PDB file of C-alpha atoms in Angstrom:
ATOM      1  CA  UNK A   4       0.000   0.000   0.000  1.00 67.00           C
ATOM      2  CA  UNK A   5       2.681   2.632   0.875  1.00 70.00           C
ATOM      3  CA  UNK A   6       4.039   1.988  -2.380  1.00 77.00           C
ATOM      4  CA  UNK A   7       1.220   3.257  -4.465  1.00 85.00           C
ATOM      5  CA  UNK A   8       0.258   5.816  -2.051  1.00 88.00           C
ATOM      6  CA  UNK A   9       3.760   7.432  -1.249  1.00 89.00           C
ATOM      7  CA  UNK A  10       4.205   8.930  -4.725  1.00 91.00           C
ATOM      8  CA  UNK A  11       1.166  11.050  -4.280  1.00 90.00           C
ATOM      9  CA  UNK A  12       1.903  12.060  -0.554  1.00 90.00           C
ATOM     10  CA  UNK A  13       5.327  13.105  -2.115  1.00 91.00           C
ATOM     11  CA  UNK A  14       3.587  15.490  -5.086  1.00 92.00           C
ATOM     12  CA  UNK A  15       1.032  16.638  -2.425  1.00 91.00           C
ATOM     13  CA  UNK A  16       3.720  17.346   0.159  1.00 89.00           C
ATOM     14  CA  UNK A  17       5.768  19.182  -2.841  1.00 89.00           C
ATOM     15  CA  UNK A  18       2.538  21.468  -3.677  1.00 90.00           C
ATOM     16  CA  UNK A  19       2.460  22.433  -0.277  1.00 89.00           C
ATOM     17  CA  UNK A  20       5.703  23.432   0.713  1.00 89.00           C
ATOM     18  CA  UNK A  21       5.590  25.261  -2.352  1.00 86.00           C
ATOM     19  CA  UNK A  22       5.446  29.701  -2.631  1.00 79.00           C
ATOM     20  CA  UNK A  23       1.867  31.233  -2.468  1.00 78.00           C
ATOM     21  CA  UNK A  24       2.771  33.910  -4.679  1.00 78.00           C
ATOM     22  CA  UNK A  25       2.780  33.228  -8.245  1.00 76.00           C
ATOM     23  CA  UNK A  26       6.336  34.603  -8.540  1.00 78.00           C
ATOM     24  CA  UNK A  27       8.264  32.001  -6.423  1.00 81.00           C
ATOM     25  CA  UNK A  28       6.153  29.212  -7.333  1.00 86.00           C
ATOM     26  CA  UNK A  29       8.169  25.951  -8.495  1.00 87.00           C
ATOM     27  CA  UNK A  30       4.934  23.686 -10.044  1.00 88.00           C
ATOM     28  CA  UNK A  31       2.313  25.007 -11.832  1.00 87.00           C
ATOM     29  CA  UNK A  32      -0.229  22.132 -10.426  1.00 88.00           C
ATOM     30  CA  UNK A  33      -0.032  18.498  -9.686  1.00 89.00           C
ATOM     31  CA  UNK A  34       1.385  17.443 -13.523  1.00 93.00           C
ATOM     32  CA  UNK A  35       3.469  19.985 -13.203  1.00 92.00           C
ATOM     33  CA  UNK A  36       4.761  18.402 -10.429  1.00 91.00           C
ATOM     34  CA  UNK A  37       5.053  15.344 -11.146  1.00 93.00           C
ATOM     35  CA  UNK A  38       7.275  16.072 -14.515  1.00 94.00           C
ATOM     36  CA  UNK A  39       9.667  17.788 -12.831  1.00 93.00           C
ATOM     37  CA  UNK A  40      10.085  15.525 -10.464  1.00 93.00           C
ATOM     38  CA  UNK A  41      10.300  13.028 -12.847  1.00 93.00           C
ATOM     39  CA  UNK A  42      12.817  14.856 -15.153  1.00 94.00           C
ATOM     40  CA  UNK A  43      14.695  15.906 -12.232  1.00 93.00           C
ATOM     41  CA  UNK A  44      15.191  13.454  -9.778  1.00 92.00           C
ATOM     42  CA  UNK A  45      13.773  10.076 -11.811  1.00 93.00           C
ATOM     43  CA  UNK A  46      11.534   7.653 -10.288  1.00 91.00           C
ATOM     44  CA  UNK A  47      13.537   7.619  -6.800  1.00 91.00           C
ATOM     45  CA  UNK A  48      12.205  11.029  -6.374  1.00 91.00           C
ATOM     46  CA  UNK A  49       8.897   9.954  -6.050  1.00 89.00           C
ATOM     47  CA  UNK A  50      10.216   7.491  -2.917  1.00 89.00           C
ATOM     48  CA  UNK A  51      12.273  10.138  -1.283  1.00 88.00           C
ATOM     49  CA  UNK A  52      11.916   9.765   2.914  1.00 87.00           C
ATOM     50  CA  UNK A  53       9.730   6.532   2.228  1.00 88.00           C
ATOM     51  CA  UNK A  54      12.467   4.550   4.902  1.00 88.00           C
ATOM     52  CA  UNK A  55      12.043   6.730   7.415  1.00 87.00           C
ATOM     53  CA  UNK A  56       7.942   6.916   7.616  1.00 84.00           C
ATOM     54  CA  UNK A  57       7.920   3.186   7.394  1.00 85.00           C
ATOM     55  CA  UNK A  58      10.182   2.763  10.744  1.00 86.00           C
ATOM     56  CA  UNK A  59       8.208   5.439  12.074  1.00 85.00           C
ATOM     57  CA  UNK A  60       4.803   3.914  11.365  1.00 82.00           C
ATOM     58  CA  UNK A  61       4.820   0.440  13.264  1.00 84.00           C
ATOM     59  CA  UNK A  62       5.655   2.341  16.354  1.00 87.00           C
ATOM     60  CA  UNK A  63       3.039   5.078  15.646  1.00 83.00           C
ATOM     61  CA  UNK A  64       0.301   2.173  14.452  1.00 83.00           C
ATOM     62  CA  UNK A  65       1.074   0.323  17.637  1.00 86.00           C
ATOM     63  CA  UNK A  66       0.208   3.241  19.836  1.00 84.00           C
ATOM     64  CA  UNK A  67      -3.040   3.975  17.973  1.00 82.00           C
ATOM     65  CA  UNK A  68      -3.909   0.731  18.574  1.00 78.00           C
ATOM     66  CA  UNK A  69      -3.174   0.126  22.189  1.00 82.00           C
ATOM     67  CA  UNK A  70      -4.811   3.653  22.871  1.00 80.00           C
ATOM     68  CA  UNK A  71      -8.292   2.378  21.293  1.00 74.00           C
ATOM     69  CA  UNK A  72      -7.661  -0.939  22.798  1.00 78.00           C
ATOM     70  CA  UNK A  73      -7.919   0.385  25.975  1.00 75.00           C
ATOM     71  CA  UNK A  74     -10.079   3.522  25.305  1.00 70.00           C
ATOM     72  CA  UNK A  75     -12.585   0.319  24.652  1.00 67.00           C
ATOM     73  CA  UNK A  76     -12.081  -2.043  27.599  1.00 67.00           C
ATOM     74  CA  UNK A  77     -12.456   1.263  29.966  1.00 62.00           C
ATOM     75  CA  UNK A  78     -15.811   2.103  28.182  1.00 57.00           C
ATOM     76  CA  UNK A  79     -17.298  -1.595  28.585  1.00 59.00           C
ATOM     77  CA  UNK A  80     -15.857  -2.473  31.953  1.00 56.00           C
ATOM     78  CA  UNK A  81     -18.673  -0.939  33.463  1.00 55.00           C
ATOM     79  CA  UNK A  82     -21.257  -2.408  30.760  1.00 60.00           C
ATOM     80  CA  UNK A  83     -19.297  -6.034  31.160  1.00 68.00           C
ATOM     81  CA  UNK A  84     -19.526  -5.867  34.773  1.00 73.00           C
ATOM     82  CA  UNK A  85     -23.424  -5.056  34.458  1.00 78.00           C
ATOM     83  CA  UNK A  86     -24.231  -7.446  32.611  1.00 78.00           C
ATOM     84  CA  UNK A  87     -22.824 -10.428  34.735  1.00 79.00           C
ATOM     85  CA  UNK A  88     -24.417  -9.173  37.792  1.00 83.00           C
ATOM     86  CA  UNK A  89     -27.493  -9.443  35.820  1.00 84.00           C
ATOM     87  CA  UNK A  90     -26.753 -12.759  34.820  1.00 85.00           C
ATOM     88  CA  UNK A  91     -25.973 -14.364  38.314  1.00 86.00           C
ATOM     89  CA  UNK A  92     -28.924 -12.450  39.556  1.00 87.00           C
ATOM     90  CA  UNK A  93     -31.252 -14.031  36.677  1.00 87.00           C
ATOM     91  CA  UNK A  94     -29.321 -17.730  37.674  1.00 85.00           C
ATOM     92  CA  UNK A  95     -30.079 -17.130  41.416  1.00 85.00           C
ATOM     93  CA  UNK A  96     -33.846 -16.222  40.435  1.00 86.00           C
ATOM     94  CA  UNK A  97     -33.921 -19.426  38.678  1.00 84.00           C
ATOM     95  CA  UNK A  98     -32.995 -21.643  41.445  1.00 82.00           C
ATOM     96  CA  UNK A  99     -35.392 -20.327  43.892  1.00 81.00           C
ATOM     97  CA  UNK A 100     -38.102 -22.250  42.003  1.00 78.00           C
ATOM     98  CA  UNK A 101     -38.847 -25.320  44.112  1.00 75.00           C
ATOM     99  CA  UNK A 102     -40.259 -27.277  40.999  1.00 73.00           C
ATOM    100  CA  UNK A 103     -37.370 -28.735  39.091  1.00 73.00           C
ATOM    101  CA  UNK A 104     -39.688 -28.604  35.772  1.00 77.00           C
ATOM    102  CA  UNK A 105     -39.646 -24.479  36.290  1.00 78.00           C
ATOM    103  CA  UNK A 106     -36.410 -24.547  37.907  1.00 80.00           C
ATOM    104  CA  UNK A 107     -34.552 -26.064  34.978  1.00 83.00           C
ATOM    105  CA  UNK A 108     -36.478 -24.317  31.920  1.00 85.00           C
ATOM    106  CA  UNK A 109     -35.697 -20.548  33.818  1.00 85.00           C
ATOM    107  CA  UNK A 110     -32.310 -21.886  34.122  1.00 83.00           C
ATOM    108  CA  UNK A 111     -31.692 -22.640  30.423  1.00 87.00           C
ATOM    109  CA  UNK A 112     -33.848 -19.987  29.124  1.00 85.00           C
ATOM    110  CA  UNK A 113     -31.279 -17.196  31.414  1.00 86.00           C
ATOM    111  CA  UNK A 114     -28.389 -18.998  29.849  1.00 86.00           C
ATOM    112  CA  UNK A 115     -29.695 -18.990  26.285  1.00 86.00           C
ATOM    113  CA  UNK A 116     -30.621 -15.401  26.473  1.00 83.00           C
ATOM    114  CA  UNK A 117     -27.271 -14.116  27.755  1.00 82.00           C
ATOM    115  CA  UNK A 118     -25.158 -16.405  25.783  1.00 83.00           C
ATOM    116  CA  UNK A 119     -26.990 -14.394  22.698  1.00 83.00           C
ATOM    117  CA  UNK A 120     -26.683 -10.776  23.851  1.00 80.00           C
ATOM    118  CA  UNK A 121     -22.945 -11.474  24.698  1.00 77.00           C
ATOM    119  CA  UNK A 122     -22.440 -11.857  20.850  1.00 78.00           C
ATOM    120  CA  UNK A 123     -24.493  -8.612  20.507  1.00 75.00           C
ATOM    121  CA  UNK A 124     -21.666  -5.814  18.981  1.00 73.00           C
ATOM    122  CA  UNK A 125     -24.721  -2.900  17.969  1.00 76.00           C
ATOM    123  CA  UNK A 126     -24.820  -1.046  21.744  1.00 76.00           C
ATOM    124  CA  UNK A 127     -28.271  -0.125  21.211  1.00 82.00           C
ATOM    125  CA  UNK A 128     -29.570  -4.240  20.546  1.00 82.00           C
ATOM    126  CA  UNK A 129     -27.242  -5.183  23.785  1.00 79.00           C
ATOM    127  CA  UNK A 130     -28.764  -2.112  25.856  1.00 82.00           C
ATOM    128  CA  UNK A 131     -32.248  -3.690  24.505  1.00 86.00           C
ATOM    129  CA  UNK A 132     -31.233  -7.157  25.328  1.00 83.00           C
ATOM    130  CA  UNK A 133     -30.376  -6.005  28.829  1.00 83.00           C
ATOM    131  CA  UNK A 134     -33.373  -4.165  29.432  1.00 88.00           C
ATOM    132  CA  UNK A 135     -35.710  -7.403  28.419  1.00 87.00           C
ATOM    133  CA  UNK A 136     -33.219  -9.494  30.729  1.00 86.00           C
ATOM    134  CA  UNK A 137     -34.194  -6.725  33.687  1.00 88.00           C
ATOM    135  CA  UNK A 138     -37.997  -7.228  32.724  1.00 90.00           C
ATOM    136  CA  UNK A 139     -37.462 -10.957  32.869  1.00 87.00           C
ATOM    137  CA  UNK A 140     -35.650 -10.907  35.785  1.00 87.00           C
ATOM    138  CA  UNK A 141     -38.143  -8.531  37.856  1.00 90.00           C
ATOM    139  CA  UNK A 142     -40.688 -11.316  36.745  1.00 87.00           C
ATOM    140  CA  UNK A 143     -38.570 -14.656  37.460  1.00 85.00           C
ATOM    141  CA  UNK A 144     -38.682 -13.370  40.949  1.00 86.00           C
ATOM    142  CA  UNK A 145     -42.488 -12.854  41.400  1.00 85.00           C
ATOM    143  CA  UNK A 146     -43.344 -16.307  40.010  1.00 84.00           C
ATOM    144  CA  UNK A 147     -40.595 -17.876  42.301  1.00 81.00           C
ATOM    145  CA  UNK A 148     -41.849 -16.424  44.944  1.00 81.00           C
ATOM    146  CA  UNK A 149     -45.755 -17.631  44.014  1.00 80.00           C
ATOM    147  CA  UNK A 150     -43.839 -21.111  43.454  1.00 77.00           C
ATOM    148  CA  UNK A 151     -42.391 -21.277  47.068  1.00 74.00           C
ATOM    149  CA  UNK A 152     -45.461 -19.924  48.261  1.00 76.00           C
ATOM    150  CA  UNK A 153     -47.676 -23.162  46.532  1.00 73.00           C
ATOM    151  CA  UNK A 154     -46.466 -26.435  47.742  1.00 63.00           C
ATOM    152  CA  UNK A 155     -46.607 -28.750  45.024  1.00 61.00           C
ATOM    153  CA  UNK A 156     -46.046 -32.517  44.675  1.00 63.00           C
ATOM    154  CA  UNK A 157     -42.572 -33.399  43.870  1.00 60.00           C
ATOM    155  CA  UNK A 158     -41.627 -35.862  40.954  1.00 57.00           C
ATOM    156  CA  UNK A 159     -39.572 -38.611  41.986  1.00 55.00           C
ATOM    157  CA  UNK A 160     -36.405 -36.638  39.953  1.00 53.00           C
ATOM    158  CA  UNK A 161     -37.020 -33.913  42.261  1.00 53.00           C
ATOM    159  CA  UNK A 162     -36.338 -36.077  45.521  1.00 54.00           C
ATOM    160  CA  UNK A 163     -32.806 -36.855  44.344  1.00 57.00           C
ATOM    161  CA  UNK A 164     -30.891 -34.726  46.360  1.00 57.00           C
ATOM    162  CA  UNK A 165     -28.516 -34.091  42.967  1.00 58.00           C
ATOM    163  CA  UNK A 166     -32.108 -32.143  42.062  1.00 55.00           C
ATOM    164  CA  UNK A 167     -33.943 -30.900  44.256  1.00 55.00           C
ATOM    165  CA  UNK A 168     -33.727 -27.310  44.776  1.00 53.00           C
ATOM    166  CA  UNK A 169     -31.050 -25.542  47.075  1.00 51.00           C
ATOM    167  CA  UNK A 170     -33.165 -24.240  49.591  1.00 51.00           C
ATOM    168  CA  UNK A 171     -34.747 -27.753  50.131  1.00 51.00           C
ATOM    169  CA  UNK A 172     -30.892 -29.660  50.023  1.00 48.00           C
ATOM    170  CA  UNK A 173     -29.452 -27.089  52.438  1.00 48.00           C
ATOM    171  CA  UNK A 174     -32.948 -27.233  54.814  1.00 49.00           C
ATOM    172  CA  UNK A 175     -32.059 -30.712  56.306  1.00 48.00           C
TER     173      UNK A 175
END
């Protein structure tokens, strides 16, 4: 790339350095330019000081790039760490349920939905996703708490202490 764009930064840097009054003017325009460089200097005229900007421009390239790096993890650190605590909080809603039916489909339907909007890269979809997962959330905990309040007949699945809810493997 630098070798098809140098020639024209060299013509371009030429036309600027050059007099503003007509007078003490070198180039009449850009083919001007170019021709006299040409006749002039030949075609290692139009590579003059192309060493030097290509040591200076991994350095320089490297910076940019580190400064947006970071510029980038500072901005979503405090979105990143948002959106976990939502997602333990929407885990923890899920185990409250005592029925393991409920308790496993809130589970899986909390890690479905987050394992989506983490893929999310538009901020306004992922602020969206976040604000159904809020929504959901705020609801998760009403019907768990209607589902502890109910006492229901457990399956014989939900008797094996591997899964039965926490509160009722941590009661005994």
């Amino acid at each position: 790339m630098w070798l098809t764009s140098y020639p024209i930064d060299v013509v371009k840097s030429k036309l600027q350095t050059d007099g503003f009054s007509a007078d003490s003017r070198k180039y009449g325009g850009s083919i001007d330019c170019v021709r006299k460089i040409m006749k002039q200097e030949g075609v290692k005229g139009f590579f003059r000081g192309i060493t030097p900007c290509i040591l200076r421009a991994a350095p320089a390239n490297a910076a940019t790039f580190v400064g947006f790096e970071m510029a980038m993890r500072r901005a979503m650190t405090g979105g990143h760490t948002e959106f976990l605590r939502l997602y333990r909080s929407s885990l923890r809603a899920a185990r409250q349920f005592e029925t393991y039916n409920f308790r496993k489909y809130f589970y899986r339907r909390t890690r479905d939905r987050f394992r989506t909007a983490s893929t999310l890269a538009d901020a306004q979809k992922l602020e969206r996703a976040m604000v159904e997962a809020r929504a959901e959330l705020q609801v998760m905990q009403r019907q768990g708490l209607v589902n502890r309040m109910f006492s229901h007949k457990h399956t014989a699945l939900e008797v094996d202490p591997q899964y039965a809810s926490a509160s009722r493997r941590f009661a005994k």
